[in-house]
Coordinates of C-alpha atoms in Angstrom, one line a residue:
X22 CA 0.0 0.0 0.0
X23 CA 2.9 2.6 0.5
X24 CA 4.4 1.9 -2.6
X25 CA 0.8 2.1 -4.3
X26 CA 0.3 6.0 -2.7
X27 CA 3.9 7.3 -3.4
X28 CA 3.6 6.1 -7.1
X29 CA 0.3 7.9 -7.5
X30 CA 0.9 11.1 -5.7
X31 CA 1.2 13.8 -8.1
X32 CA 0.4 12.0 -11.2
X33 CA -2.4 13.3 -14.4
X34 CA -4.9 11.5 -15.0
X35 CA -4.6 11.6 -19.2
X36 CA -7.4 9.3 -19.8
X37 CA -10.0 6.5 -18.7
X38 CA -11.0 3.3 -20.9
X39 CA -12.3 0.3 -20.8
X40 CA -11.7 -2.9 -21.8
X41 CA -14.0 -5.9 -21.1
X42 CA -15.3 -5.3 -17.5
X43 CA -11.7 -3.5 -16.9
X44 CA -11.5 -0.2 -15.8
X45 CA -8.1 1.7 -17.0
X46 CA -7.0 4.9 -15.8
X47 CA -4.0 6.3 -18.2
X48 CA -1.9 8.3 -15.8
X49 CA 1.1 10.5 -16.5
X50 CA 4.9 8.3 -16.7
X51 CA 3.4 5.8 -18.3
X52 CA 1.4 4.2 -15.5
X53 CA -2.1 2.7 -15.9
X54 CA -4.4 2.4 -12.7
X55 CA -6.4 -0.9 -13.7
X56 CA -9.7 -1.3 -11.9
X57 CA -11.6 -4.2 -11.6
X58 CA -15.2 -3.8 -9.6
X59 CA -15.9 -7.6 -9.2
X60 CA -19.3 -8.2 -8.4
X61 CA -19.3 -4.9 -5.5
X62 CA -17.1 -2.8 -6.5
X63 CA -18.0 1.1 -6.3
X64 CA -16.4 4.3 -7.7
X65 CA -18.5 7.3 -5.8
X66 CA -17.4 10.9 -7.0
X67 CA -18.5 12.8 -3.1
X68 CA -17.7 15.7 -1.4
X69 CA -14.4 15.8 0.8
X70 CA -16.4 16.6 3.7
X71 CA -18.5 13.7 3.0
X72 CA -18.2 11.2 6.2
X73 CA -15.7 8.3 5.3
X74 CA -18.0 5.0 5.2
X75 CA -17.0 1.5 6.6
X76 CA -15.8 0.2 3.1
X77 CA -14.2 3.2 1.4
X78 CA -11.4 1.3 1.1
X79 CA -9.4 4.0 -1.2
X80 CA -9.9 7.6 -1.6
X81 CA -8.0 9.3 -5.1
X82 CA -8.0 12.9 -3.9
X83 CA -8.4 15.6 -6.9
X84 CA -6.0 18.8 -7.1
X85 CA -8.4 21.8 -7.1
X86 CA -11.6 19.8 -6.2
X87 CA -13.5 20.0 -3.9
X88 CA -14.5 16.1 -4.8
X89 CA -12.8 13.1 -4.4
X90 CA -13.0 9.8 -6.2
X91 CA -13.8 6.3 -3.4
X92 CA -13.2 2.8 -4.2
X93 CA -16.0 0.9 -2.2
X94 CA -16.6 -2.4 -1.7
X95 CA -17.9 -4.1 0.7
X96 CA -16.9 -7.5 -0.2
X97 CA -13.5 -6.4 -1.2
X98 CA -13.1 -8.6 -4.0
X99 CA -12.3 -5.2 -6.7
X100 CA -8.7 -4.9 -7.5
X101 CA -7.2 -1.8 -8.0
X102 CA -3.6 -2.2 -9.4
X103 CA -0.7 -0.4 -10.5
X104 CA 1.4 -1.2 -14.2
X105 CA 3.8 0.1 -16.5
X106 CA 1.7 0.8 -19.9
X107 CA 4.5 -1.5 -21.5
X108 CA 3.8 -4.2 -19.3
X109 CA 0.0 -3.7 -18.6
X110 CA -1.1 -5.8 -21.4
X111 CA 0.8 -8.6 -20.7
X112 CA -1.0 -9.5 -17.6
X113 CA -3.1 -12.3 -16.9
X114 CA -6.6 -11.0 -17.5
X115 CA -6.1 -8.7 -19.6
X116 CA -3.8 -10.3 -22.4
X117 CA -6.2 -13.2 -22.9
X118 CA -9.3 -11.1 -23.4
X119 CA -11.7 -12.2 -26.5
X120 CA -12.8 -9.3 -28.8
X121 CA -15.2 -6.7 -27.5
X122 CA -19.4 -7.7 -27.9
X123 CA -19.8 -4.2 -29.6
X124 CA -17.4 -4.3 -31.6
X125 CA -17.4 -7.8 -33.1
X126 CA -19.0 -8.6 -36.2
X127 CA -21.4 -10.9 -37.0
X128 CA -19.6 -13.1 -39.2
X129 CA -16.4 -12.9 -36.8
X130 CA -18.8 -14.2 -33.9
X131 CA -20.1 -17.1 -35.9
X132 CA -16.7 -18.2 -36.5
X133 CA -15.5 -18.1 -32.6
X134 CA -18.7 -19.9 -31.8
X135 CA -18.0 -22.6 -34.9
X136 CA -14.5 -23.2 -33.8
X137 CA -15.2 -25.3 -30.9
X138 CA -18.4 -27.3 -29.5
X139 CA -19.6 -25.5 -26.1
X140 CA -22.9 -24.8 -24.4
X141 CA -23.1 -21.1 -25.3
X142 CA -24.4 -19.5 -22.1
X143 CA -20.6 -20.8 -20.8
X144 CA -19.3 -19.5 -24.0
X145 CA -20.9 -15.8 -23.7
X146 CA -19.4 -15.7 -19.8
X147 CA -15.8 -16.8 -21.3
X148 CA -14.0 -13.7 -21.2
X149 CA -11.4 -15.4 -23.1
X150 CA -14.0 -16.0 -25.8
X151 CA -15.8 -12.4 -25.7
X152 CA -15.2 -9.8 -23.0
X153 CA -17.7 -7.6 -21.3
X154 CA -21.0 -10.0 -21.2
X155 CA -22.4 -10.6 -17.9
X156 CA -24.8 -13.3 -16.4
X157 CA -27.6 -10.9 -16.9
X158 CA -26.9 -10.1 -20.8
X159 CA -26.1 -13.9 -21.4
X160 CA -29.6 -14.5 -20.5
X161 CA -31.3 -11.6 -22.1
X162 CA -30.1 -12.6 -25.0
X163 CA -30.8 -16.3 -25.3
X164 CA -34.2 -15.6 -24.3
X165 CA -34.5 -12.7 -27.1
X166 CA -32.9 -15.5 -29.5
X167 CA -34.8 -18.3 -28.2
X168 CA -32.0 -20.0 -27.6
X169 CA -31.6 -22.6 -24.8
X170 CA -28.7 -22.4 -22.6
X171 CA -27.2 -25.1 -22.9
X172 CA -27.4 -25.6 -26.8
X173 CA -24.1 -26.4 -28.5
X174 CA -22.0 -23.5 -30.2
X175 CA -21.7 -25.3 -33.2
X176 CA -25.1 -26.5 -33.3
X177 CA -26.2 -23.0 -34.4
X178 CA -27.0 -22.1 -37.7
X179 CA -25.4 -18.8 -38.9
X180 CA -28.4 -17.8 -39.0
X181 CA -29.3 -18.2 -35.5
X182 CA -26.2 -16.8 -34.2
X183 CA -26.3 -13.4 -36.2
X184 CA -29.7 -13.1 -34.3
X185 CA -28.0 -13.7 -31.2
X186 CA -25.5 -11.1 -32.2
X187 CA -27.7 -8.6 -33.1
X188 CA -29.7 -9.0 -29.5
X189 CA -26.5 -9.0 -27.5
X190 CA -25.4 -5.5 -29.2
X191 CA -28.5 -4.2 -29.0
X192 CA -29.3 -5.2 -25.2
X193 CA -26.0 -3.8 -24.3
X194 CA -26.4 -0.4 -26.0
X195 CA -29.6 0.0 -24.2
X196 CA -28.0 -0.9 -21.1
X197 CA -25.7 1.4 -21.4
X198 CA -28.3 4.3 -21.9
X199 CA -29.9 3.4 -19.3
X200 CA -26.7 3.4 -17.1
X201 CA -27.0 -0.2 -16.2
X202 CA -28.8 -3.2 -14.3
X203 CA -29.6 -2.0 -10.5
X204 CA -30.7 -5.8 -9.7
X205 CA -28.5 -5.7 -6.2
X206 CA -26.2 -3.1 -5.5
X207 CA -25.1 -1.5 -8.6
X208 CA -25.1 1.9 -8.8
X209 CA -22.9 4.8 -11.2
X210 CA -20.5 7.2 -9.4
X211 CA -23.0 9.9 -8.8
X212 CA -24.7 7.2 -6.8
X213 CA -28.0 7.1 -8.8
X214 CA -29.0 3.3 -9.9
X215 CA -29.4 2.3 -13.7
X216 CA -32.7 1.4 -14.8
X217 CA -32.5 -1.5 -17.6
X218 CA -33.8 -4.1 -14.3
X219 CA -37.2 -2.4 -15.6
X220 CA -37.0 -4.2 -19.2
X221 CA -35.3 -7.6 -17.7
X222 CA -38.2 -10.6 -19.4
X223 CA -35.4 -13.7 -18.5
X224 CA -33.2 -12.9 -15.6
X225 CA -34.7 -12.8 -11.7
X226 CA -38.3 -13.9 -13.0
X227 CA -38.1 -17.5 -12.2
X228 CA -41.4 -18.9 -11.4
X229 CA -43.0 -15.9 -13.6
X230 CA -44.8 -16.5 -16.8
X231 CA -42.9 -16.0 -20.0
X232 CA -44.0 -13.0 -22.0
X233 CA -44.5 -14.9 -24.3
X234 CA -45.8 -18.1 -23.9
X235 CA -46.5 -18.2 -20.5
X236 CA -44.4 -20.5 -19.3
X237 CA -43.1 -20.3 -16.1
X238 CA -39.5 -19.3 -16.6
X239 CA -37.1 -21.7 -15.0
X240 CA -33.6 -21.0 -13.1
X241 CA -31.2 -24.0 -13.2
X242 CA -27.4 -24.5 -12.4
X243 CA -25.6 -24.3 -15.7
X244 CA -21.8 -24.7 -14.8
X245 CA -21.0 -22.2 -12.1
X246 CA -23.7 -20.1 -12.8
X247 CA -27.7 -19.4 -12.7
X248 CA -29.7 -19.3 -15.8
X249 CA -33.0 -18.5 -16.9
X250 CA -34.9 -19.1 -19.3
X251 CA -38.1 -20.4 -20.7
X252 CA -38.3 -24.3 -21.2
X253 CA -41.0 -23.9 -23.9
X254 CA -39.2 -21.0 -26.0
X255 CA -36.0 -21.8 -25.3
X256 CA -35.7 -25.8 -26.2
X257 CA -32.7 -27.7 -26.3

């Protein structure tokens, strides 16, 4: 921790990117500050005379502001870590990232998913295979598609899959505007929550009827994770 504050004090911050579900901060002498919020992590832009909480558990102070930046998290799985630009994208989890869902094409994700049989839901959450989707979007879009989870990559027609594409950018982009999914305890730096929860059909509505058949959507296990998705809509 020493070593992390004297190599930030005094630097610029030059820019912020992301890439994946990776935070990186491009400070001056060729440092990157690369953040990862895991499933609690917070950035909260406050006041300075703002009362330090429980699980601030790093505060970036601004010169000239009379804000500062916290890193919260009360399950202190986020990782906030220091590199060298010419080393940063050598590091494990970031040098094995797939290509970005908004920025793949369609026929570039049908080949990826052609290359090697796989259910797809544990494709989509393989960051190695395409960075940035989350349980909730995985879901989304399978049930958009009509996709079961568990269906084999390379059992999808092309055209299936460019359907699946085109749900997965589009969900994400709307996501986006709406600043995010506020299903737990996501919220953006202003502290305000997203909205999209309000357009979820798949994900948290187990037991509900489908909106479109009626079925009751079902949760199940698939690998490490939860799925839903709608038995009737969504066959194997």
């Amino acid at each position: 921790p020493l070593r992390f504050d004297q190599l930030l004090v005094g630097k610029q911050v030059l820019g912020v990117s992301r890439r994946g579900k990776n935070i990186l901060i491009e400070l001056s002498d060729q440092l990157t500050l690369w953040v990862h919020l895991k499933m609690t992590g917070h950035f909260f832009w406050v006041s300075r005379t703002e009362a330090v909480e429980k699980h601030d558990l790093v505060i970036l102070d601004l010169a000239d502001s009379t804000h500062h930046l916290r890193f919260n998290d009360y399950r202190r799985f986020g990782r906030l870590r220091l590199f060298r630009a010419d080393e940063l994208w050598q590091q494990k989890g970031l040098a094995e990232l797939g290509p970005e869902p908004l920025e793949i094409t369609a026929t570039q994700f049908i080949e990826i998913c052609h290359r090697c049989p796989r259910q797809i839901k544990q494709a989509l959450l393989d960051q190695s295979f395409i960075a940035g989707i989350g349980n909730i979007y995985a879901d989304e879009s399978l049930y958009y598609s009509r996709i079961h989870p568990q269906r084999l990559t390379t059992s999808l027609s092309r055209l299936k899959l460019t359907e699946l594409h085109g749900h997965i950018q589009r969900l994400l982009s709307r996501a986006i505007r709406l600043h995010g999914t506020s299903v737990d305890t996501y919220s953006g730096v202003n502290g305000r929550t997203g909205s999209f929860q309000k357009h979820l059909l798949a994900y948290g509505h187990d037991g509900e009827p489908c909106n479109r058949c009626g079925t009751a959507i079902r949760r199940e296990k698939i690998g490490s994770r939860s799925a839903h998705f709608c038995p009737r809509c969504q066959q194997k």
